[in-house]
Coordinates of C-alpha atoms in Angstrom, one line a residue:
M1 CA 79.8 173.3 77.6
K2 CA 81.0 172.1 81.1
K3 CA 79.1 168.8 80.6
Q4 CA 80.7 168.3 77.2
S5 CA 84.1 169.1 78.7
L6 CA 83.6 166.6 81.5
L7 CA 82.4 164.0 79.1
F8 CA 85.4 164.5 76.9
S9 CA 87.7 164.2 79.9
A10 CA 86.0 161.0 80.9
L11 CA 86.4 159.5 77.4
V12 CA 90.1 160.4 77.3
A13 CA 90.7 158.9 80.7
A14 CA 88.8 155.7 79.7
S15 CA 90.9 155.5 76.6
L16 CA 94.2 155.9 78.5
L17 CA 93.2 153.3 81.1
S18 CA 92.3 150.8 78.5
S19 CA 95.4 151.3 76.4
P20 CA 98.0 148.5 76.2
S21 CA 100.7 150.9 77.4
F22 CA 98.8 151.8 80.6
A23 CA 98.1 148.1 81.2
A24 CA 101.8 147.3 80.8
Q25 CA 102.7 150.1 83.2
S26 CA 100.1 149.2 85.8
S27 CA 101.2 145.6 85.8
N28 CA 104.7 146.7 86.7
I29 CA 103.6 149.0 89.6
C30 CA 105.3 147.5 92.7
Q31 CA 105.0 143.8 92.0
A32 CA 107.0 143.3 95.2
K33 CA 103.9 144.3 97.1
S34 CA 102.5 140.9 96.2
Y35 CA 104.8 139.5 98.9
E36 CA 103.1 141.5 101.6
M37 CA 100.7 139.0 103.0
A38 CA 103.3 136.2 103.1
L39 CA 105.7 138.6 104.9
R40 CA 103.0 139.5 107.5
Y41 CA 102.5 135.9 108.2
Q42 CA 106.2 135.1 108.4
Q43 CA 107.2 138.1 110.5
Q44 CA 104.1 139.0 112.6
S45 CA 101.8 136.0 113.0
A46 CA 101.6 134.2 116.3
E47 CA 101.0 131.0 114.3
I48 CA 104.4 131.1 112.7
A49 CA 106.1 131.5 116.1
A50 CA 104.0 128.5 117.3
L51 CA 105.0 126.4 114.3
Q52 CA 108.7 127.2 114.8
L53 CA 108.7 126.5 118.5
Q54 CA 106.7 123.3 117.8
T55 CA 109.2 122.2 115.2
Y56 CA 112.2 122.8 117.4
H57 CA 110.5 121.1 120.3
F58 CA 109.8 118.1 118.3
A59 CA 113.3 118.0 116.9
E60 CA 114.8 118.1 120.4
Q61 CA 112.6 115.2 121.5
R62 CA 113.6 113.2 118.4
L63 CA 117.3 114.0 119.0
A64 CA 117.0 112.8 122.6
T65 CA 115.7 109.5 121.4
I66 CA 118.5 109.2 118.8
I67 CA 121.1 110.0 121.5
E68 CA 119.6 107.5 123.9
K69 CA 119.9 104.7 121.3
S70 CA 123.3 105.6 120.1
K71 CA 126.4 103.7 121.2
A72 CA 128.7 106.7 120.3
P73 CA 126.8 110.0 120.8
Q74 CA 130.0 111.9 120.5
K75 CA 130.1 111.0 116.8
L76 CA 126.6 112.3 116.1
A77 CA 126.0 115.5 114.1
V78 CA 123.1 117.7 113.2
V79 CA 123.2 119.8 110.1
M80 CA 121.3 123.1 110.1
D81 CA 120.5 125.6 107.4
L82 CA 120.7 129.2 108.7
D83 CA 118.3 131.6 106.9
E84 CA 114.7 131.2 108.0
T85 CA 115.8 128.1 110.0
V86 CA 118.0 129.6 112.6
L87 CA 118.0 133.3 111.5
D88 CA 115.0 135.5 110.8
N89 CA 115.8 137.8 107.9
S90 CA 112.3 139.2 107.4
P91 CA 113.4 142.9 108.3
L92 CA 115.5 142.9 105.1
L93 CA 112.6 141.4 103.0
V94 CA 110.1 143.9 104.4
R95 CA 112.3 146.8 103.7
D96 CA 112.9 145.7 100.1
M97 CA 109.2 145.1 99.6
Q98 CA 108.3 148.6 101.0
N99 CA 110.8 150.1 98.6
C100 CA 109.1 148.3 95.8
H101 CA 112.2 146.1 95.2
D102 CA 111.9 142.4 94.4
Y103 CA 114.1 140.8 97.1
T104 CA 114.2 137.5 95.2
S105 CA 116.8 139.1 92.9
W106 CA 119.0 138.7 96.0
D107 CA 121.0 141.8 95.2
T108 CA 120.6 143.3 98.7
W109 CA 121.5 140.1 100.5
S110 CA 125.2 140.5 100.7
D111 CA 124.9 144.0 102.2
W112 CA 122.5 142.5 104.8
E113 CA 125.0 139.8 105.7
R114 CA 127.6 142.4 106.5
K115 CA 125.4 145.1 108.2
G116 CA 122.1 143.4 109.1
N117 CA 121.0 142.3 112.5
P118 CA 118.8 139.2 112.1
N119 CA 116.9 137.8 115.0
L120 CA 116.8 134.1 116.0
I121 CA 114.0 131.9 114.9
P122 CA 112.0 130.9 118.1
G123 CA 113.4 127.7 119.6
A124 CA 116.7 127.8 117.7
K125 CA 118.9 128.8 120.6
E126 CA 117.3 126.2 123.0
F127 CA 117.7 123.4 120.5
T128 CA 121.3 124.2 119.6
Q129 CA 122.2 124.5 123.3
Y130 CA 120.6 121.2 124.0
A131 CA 122.5 119.5 121.2
N132 CA 125.7 121.1 122.3
Q133 CA 125.2 120.0 126.0
Q134 CA 124.7 116.5 124.8
G135 CA 128.0 116.5 122.9
V136 CA 126.4 116.4 119.4
A137 CA 128.3 118.3 116.7
I138 CA 126.4 121.2 115.1
F139 CA 127.2 122.2 111.5
Y140 CA 125.6 125.3 110.0
V141 CA 125.4 124.7 106.3
S142 CA 124.2 127.7 104.4
D143 CA 124.4 129.3 101.0
R144 CA 125.3 132.7 102.5
Y145 CA 128.2 134.3 100.7
N146 CA 131.6 132.8 101.6
E147 CA 133.3 136.1 101.2
N148 CA 131.1 137.4 104.0
K149 CA 131.9 134.5 106.3
A150 CA 133.6 136.7 109.0
Y151 CA 130.4 138.7 109.3
T152 CA 128.2 135.6 109.5
L153 CA 130.5 134.1 112.2
K154 CA 130.2 137.4 114.1
T155 CA 126.4 137.5 113.8
L156 CA 126.0 133.9 115.0
A157 CA 128.4 134.4 117.9
A158 CA 126.6 137.6 118.9
L159 CA 123.3 135.7 119.1
G160 CA 124.9 133.2 121.5
L161 CA 124.8 130.1 119.3
P162 CA 127.1 127.3 120.2
Q163 CA 129.9 125.7 118.1
V164 CA 130.3 128.9 115.9
K165 CA 133.7 128.3 114.4
E166 CA 135.3 128.3 111.0
D167 CA 135.0 124.5 110.4
H168 CA 131.4 124.3 111.6
V169 CA 130.0 127.1 109.5
L170 CA 130.1 125.9 105.9
L171 CA 129.0 128.6 103.4
Y172 CA 128.4 128.8 99.6
G173 CA 131.0 127.4 97.4
T174 CA 130.6 123.7 96.8
S175 CA 127.0 122.3 96.8
K176 CA 125.3 121.6 100.1
E177 CA 125.4 117.9 99.3
E178 CA 129.2 118.0 99.0
R179 CA 129.5 119.9 102.2
R180 CA 127.2 117.3 103.9
N181 CA 129.4 114.6 102.5
S182 CA 132.5 116.2 104.0
I183 CA 130.9 116.2 107.4
S184 CA 129.9 112.6 107.0
K185 CA 133.6 111.6 106.8
H186 CA 134.0 112.2 110.5
H187 CA 130.5 112.3 111.9
K188 CA 127.2 110.4 111.6
I189 CA 124.6 112.9 110.5
V190 CA 121.4 112.1 112.3
M191 CA 119.3 115.1 111.6
L192 CA 119.1 117.6 108.7
M193 CA 117.1 120.8 109.3
G194 CA 116.0 123.6 106.9
D195 CA 113.2 125.7 105.4
S196 CA 113.8 124.3 101.9
L197 CA 113.8 120.7 100.7
P198 CA 117.3 120.9 99.2
D199 CA 118.5 121.5 102.7
V200 CA 117.9 117.9 103.5
S201 CA 118.5 116.1 100.2
A202 CA 120.1 116.8 96.8
Q203 CA 117.3 115.1 95.0
F204 CA 115.1 118.2 95.6
K205 CA 117.7 120.4 94.0
N206 CA 116.1 120.3 90.6
K207 CA 114.3 122.5 88.1
K208 CA 111.1 120.4 88.1
D209 CA 107.7 121.7 88.9
T210 CA 106.2 121.7 92.3
Q211 CA 104.1 118.6 91.7
Y212 CA 107.3 116.6 90.9
N213 CA 108.7 117.7 94.2
R214 CA 105.5 117.0 96.1
D215 CA 105.7 113.4 94.6
L216 CA 109.3 113.2 95.9
V217 CA 108.1 114.3 99.3
E218 CA 105.5 111.5 99.3
K219 CA 108.2 108.9 98.2
N220 CA 110.4 110.1 101.1
R221 CA 107.7 110.4 103.7
Q222 CA 109.5 108.1 106.1
H223 CA 112.3 110.7 106.6
F224 CA 110.1 113.7 107.7
G225 CA 110.0 113.9 111.4
E226 CA 112.7 111.2 111.7
D227 CA 115.9 112.7 110.3
W228 CA 114.6 115.5 108.1
I229 CA 113.1 118.5 109.8
I230 CA 111.5 121.2 107.7
F231 CA 110.6 124.7 108.9
P232 CA 107.8 126.9 107.5
N233 CA 108.9 129.8 105.2
A234 CA 106.2 131.8 103.3
S235 CA 108.7 134.5 102.2
Y236 CA 110.4 132.8 99.3
G237 CA 111.1 129.4 97.8
A238 CA 111.1 127.3 94.6
W239 CA 107.3 127.3 94.8
T240 CA 106.7 131.1 94.2
K241 CA 105.9 130.8 90.5
A242 CA 103.8 127.7 90.8
P243 CA 100.3 128.0 89.2
L244 CA 97.3 128.0 91.5
T245 CA 94.3 125.8 91.3
T246 CA 90.9 127.5 91.3
W247 CA 87.5 126.2 92.1
Q248 CA 85.4 125.5 89.0
E249 CA 81.8 125.8 90.1
K250 CA 79.5 123.4 88.3

């Protein structure tokens, strides 16, 4: 009788596990956990710190060359994104992931801007201090919420970043391209820096697939390392839904 009972229980369990309703439920069990490896890399790996330092070091060398060749260095400007370029927001993303909340809904971001304590990306402070010492204007152009601007200004100032003032921190409202154009009226932008391609050019602000944008990267290859500087960010981006290519063994 016990064997029959066990067999019956096993059959019931198998039936439940194979049912469409269970499959639907299991597919929704903490999808946010799929971000875990990317967040471990972005927050904890030594390699990401090395890449960030390397990128800023290279950017500083490039800026030094530009300044040396410029006849009016006081008119030069660098435009920098903030999140995952200057500021490390990974603690918020990790908290949301651990709470099984998909942070790409961005519904926790405003609260983080007001109450959070982001760290600096390695190399950010040294680069901005160098640009400031050379008399280069620094503009922080970010899609952080404009209604939280006072909090963002306070955060940047507390981290010791230079040129943190109302007219040098341009937040979400008009497009980044329009904000860059407003800067260009009085300065010559010689370097654009960010973790996302739209941080450097509006042509990447599109709803095309990743292959389209990879082709755009190839067409614009002369800019990268010259006046466009891109930082690694494995946490989020337009690429997150891109299909993967698998090996087809023959």
